[in-house]
mmCIF file of C-alpha atoms and ligand atoms in Angstrom:
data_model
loop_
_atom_site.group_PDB
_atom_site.id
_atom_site.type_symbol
_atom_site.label_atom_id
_atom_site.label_comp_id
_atom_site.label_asym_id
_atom_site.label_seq_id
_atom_site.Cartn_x
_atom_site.Cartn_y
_atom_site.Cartn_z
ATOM 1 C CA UNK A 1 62.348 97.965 -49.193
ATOM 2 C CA UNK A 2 60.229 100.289 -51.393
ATOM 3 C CA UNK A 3 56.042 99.063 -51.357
ATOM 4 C CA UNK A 4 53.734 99.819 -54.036
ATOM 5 C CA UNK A 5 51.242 102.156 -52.754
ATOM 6 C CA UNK A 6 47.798 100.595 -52.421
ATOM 7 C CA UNK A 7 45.047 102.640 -53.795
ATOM 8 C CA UNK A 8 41.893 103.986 -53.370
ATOM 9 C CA UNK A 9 39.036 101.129 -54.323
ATOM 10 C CA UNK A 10 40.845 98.505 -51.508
ATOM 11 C CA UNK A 11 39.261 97.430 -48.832
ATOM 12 C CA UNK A 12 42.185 98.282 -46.589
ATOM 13 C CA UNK A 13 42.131 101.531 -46.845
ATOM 14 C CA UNK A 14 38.658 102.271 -45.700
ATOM 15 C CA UNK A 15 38.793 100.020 -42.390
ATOM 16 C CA UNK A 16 40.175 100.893 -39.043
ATOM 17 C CA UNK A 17 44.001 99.751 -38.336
ATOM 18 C CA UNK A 18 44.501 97.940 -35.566
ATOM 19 C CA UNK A 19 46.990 99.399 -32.450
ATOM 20 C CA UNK A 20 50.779 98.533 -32.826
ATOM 21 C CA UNK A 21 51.358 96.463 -29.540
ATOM 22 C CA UNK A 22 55.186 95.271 -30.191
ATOM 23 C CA UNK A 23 57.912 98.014 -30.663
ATOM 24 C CA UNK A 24 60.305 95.559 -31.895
ATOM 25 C CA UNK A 25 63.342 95.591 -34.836
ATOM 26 C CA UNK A 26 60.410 94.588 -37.322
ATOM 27 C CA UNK A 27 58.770 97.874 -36.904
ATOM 28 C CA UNK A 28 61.943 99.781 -36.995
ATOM 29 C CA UNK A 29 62.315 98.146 -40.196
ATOM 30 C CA UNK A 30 58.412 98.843 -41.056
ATOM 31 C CA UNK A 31 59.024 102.444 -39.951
ATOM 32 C CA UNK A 32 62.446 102.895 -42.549
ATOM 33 C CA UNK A 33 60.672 100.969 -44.986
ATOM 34 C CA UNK A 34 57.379 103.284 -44.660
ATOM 35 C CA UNK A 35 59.845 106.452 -45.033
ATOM 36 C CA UNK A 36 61.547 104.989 -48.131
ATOM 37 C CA UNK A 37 58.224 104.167 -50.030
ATOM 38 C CA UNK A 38 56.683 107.354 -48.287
ATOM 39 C CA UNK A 39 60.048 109.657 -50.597
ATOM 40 C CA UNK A 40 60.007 107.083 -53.432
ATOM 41 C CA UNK A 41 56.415 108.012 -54.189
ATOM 42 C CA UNK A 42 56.972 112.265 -53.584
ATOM 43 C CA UNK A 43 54.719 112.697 -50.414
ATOM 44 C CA UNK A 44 55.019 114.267 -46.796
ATOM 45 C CA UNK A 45 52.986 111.676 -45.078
ATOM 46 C CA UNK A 46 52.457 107.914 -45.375
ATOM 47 C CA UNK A 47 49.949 105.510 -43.409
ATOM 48 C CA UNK A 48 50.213 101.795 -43.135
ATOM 49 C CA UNK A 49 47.315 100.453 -44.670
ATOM 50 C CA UNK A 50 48.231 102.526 -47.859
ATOM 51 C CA UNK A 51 51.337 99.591 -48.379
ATOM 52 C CA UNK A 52 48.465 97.112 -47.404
ATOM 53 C CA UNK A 53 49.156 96.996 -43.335
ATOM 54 C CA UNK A 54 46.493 97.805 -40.852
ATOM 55 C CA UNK A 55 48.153 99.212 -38.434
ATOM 56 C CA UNK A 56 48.129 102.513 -36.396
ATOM 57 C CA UNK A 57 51.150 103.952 -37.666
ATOM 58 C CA UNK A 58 52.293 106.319 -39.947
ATOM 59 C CA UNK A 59 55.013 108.317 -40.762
ATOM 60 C CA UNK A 60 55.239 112.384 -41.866
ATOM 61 C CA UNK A 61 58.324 114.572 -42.898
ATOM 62 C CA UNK A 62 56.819 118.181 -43.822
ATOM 63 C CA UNK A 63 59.995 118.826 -45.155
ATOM 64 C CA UNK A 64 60.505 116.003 -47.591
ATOM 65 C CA UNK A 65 63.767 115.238 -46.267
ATOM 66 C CA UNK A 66 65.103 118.842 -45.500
ATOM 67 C CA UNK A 67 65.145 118.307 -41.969
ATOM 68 C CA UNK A 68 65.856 115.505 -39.837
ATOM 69 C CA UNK A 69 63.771 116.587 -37.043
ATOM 70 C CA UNK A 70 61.036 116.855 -39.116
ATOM 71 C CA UNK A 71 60.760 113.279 -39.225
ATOM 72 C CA UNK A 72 58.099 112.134 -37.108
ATOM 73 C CA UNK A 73 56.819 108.364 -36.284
ATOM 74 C CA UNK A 74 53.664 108.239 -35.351
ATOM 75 C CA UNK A 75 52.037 104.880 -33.490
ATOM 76 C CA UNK A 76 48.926 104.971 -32.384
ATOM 77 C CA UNK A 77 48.196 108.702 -32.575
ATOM 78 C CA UNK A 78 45.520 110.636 -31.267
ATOM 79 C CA UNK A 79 44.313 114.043 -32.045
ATOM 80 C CA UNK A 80 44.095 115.950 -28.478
ATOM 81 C CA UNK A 81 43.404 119.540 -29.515
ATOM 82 C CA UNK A 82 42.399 121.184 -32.505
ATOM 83 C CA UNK A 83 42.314 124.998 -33.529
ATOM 84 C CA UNK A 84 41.410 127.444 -36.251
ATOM 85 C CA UNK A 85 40.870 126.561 -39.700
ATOM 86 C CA UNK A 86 42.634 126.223 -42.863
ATOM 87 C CA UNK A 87 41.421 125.479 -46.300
ATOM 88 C CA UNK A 88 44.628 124.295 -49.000
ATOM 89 C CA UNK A 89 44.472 121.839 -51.623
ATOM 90 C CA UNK A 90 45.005 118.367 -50.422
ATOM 91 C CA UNK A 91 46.067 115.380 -51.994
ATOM 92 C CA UNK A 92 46.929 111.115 -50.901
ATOM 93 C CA UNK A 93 49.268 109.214 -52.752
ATOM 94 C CA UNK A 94 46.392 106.598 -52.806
ATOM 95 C CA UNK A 95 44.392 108.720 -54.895
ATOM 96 C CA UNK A 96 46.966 110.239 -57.435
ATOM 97 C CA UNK A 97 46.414 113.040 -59.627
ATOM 98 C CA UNK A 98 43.625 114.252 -57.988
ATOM 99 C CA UNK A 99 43.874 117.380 -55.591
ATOM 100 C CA UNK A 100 40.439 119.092 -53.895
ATOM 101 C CA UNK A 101 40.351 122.002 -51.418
ATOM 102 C CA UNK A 102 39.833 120.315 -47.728
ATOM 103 C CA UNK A 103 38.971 122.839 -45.213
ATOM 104 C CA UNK A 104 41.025 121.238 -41.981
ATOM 105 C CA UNK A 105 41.868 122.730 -38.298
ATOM 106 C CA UNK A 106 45.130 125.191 -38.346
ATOM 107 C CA UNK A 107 46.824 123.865 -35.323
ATOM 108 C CA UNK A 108 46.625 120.427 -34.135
ATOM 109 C CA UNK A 109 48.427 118.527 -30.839
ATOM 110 C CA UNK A 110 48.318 114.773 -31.685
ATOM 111 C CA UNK A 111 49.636 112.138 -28.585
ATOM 112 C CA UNK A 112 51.327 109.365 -30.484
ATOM 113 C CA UNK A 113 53.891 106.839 -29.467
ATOM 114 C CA UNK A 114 57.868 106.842 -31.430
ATOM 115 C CA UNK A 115 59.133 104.146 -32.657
ATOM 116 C CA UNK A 116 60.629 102.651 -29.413
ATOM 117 C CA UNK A 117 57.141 103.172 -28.038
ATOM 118 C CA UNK A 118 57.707 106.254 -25.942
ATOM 119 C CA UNK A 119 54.500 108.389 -25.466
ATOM 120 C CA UNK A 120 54.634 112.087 -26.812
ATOM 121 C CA UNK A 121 53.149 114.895 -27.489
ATOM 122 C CA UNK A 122 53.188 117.450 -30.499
ATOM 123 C CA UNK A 123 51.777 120.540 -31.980
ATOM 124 C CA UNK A 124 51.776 121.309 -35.491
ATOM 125 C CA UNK A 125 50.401 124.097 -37.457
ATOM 126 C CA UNK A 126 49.237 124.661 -41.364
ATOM 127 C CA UNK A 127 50.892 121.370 -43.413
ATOM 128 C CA UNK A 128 51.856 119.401 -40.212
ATOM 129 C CA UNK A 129 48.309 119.961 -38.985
ATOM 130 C CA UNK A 130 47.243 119.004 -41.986
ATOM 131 C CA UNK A 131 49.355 115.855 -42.172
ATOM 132 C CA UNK A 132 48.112 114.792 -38.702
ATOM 133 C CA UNK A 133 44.781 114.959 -39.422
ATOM 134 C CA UNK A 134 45.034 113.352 -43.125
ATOM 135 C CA UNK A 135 47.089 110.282 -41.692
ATOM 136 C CA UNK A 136 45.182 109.692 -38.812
ATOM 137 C CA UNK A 137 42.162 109.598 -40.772
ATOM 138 C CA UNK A 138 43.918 107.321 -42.870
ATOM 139 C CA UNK A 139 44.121 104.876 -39.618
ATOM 140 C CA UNK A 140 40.661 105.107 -39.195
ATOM 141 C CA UNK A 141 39.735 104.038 -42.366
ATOM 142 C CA UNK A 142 38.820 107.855 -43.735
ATOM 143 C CA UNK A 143 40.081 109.035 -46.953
ATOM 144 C CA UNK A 144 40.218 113.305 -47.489
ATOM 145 C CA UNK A 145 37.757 112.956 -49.695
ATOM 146 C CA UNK A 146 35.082 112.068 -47.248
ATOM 147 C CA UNK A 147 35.256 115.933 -46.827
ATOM 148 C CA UNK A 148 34.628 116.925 -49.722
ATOM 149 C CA UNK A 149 30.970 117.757 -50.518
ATOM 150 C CA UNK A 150 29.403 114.800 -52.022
ATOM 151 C CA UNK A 151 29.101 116.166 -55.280
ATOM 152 C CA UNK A 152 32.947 116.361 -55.982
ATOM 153 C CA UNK A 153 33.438 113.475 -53.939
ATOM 154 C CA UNK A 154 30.827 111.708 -56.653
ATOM 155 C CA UNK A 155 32.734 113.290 -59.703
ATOM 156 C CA UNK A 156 35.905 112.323 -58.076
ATOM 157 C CA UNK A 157 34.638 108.519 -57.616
ATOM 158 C CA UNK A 158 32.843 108.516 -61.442
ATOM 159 C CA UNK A 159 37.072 109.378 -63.314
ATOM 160 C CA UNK A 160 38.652 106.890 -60.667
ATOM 161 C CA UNK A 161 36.019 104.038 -61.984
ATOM 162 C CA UNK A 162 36.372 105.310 -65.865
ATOM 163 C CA UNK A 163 40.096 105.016 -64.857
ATOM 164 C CA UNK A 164 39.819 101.271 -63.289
ATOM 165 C CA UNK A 165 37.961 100.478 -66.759
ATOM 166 C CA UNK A 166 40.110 101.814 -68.825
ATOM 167 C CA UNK A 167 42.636 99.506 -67.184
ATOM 168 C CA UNK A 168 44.838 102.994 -65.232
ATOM 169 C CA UNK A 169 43.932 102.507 -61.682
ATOM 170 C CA UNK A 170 45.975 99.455 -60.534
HETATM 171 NI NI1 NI B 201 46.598 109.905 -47.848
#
């Protein structure tokens, strides 16, 4: 099943998730569903509260389907180590069309359960760091553009409320 992404302006996406506790067929299906939607809509990463769940999980795939390995559940993640910096244009399918600079650690080692619940850990470096951080700010109820310096943030917020107006934010 394919779910409308939820975007920036609801409530769910600026509160904390709450844990996933059951690693049961439902969040398998969650979890295929959350890829699906997470392709449908053209992005690398995909966090539950942006299809309206509040729950700590999310799903990335750096390579947009190039690579099965590179498919990566991730309940309940935490970040354990970050390195470096990196500044690249960053984006969230719950804010569309809009892209900023977001200076971000290079390498990052998040601890996150799979889908069957199993603890691991991985390291990722440029766009996977990047992903880790993005969607597990996303489960904390942080968008990328808390980043930003609060003057783009500001010009950012004034187009997304001309937008909502004009009737093209839904
Ligand atoms: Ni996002």
């Amino acid at each position: 099943m394919i779910y409308p992404i939820v975007k920036y302006g609801n409530p769910v996406l600026e509160k904390p998730a709450a844990p996933v506790t059951e690693f049961d067929d439902e969040l398998k299906k969650l979890v295929a569903d959350m890829f699906e939607s997470m392709y449908e809509a053209k992005g690398v990463g995909l966090a539950a509260p942006q299809i309206g769940i509040s729950k700590r999980l999310a799903v990335i795939d750096v390579s947009f389907k190039e690579n099965p390995r590179e498919k990566l559940v991730l309940a309940n993640p935490e970040i354990i180590d970050t390195e470096g910096k990196q500044t690249q244009s960053e984006g969230c399918l719950s804010i569309p069309d809009f892209r900023e600079n977001v200076t971000r650690a290079n390498k990052v080692t998040i601890r996150a359960q799979d889908v069957n619940g199993k603890w691991y850990e991985k390291t990722g470096e440029e766009l996977l760091a990047r992903a880790f951080l993005h969607e597990t700010d996303h489960l904390n109820g942080r968008l990328y553009i808390s980043h930003l310096s609060a003057l783009k943030r500001d010009l950012i917020k004034r187009k997304i409320r001309k937008l909502v107006k004009a009737g093209e934010w839904k």
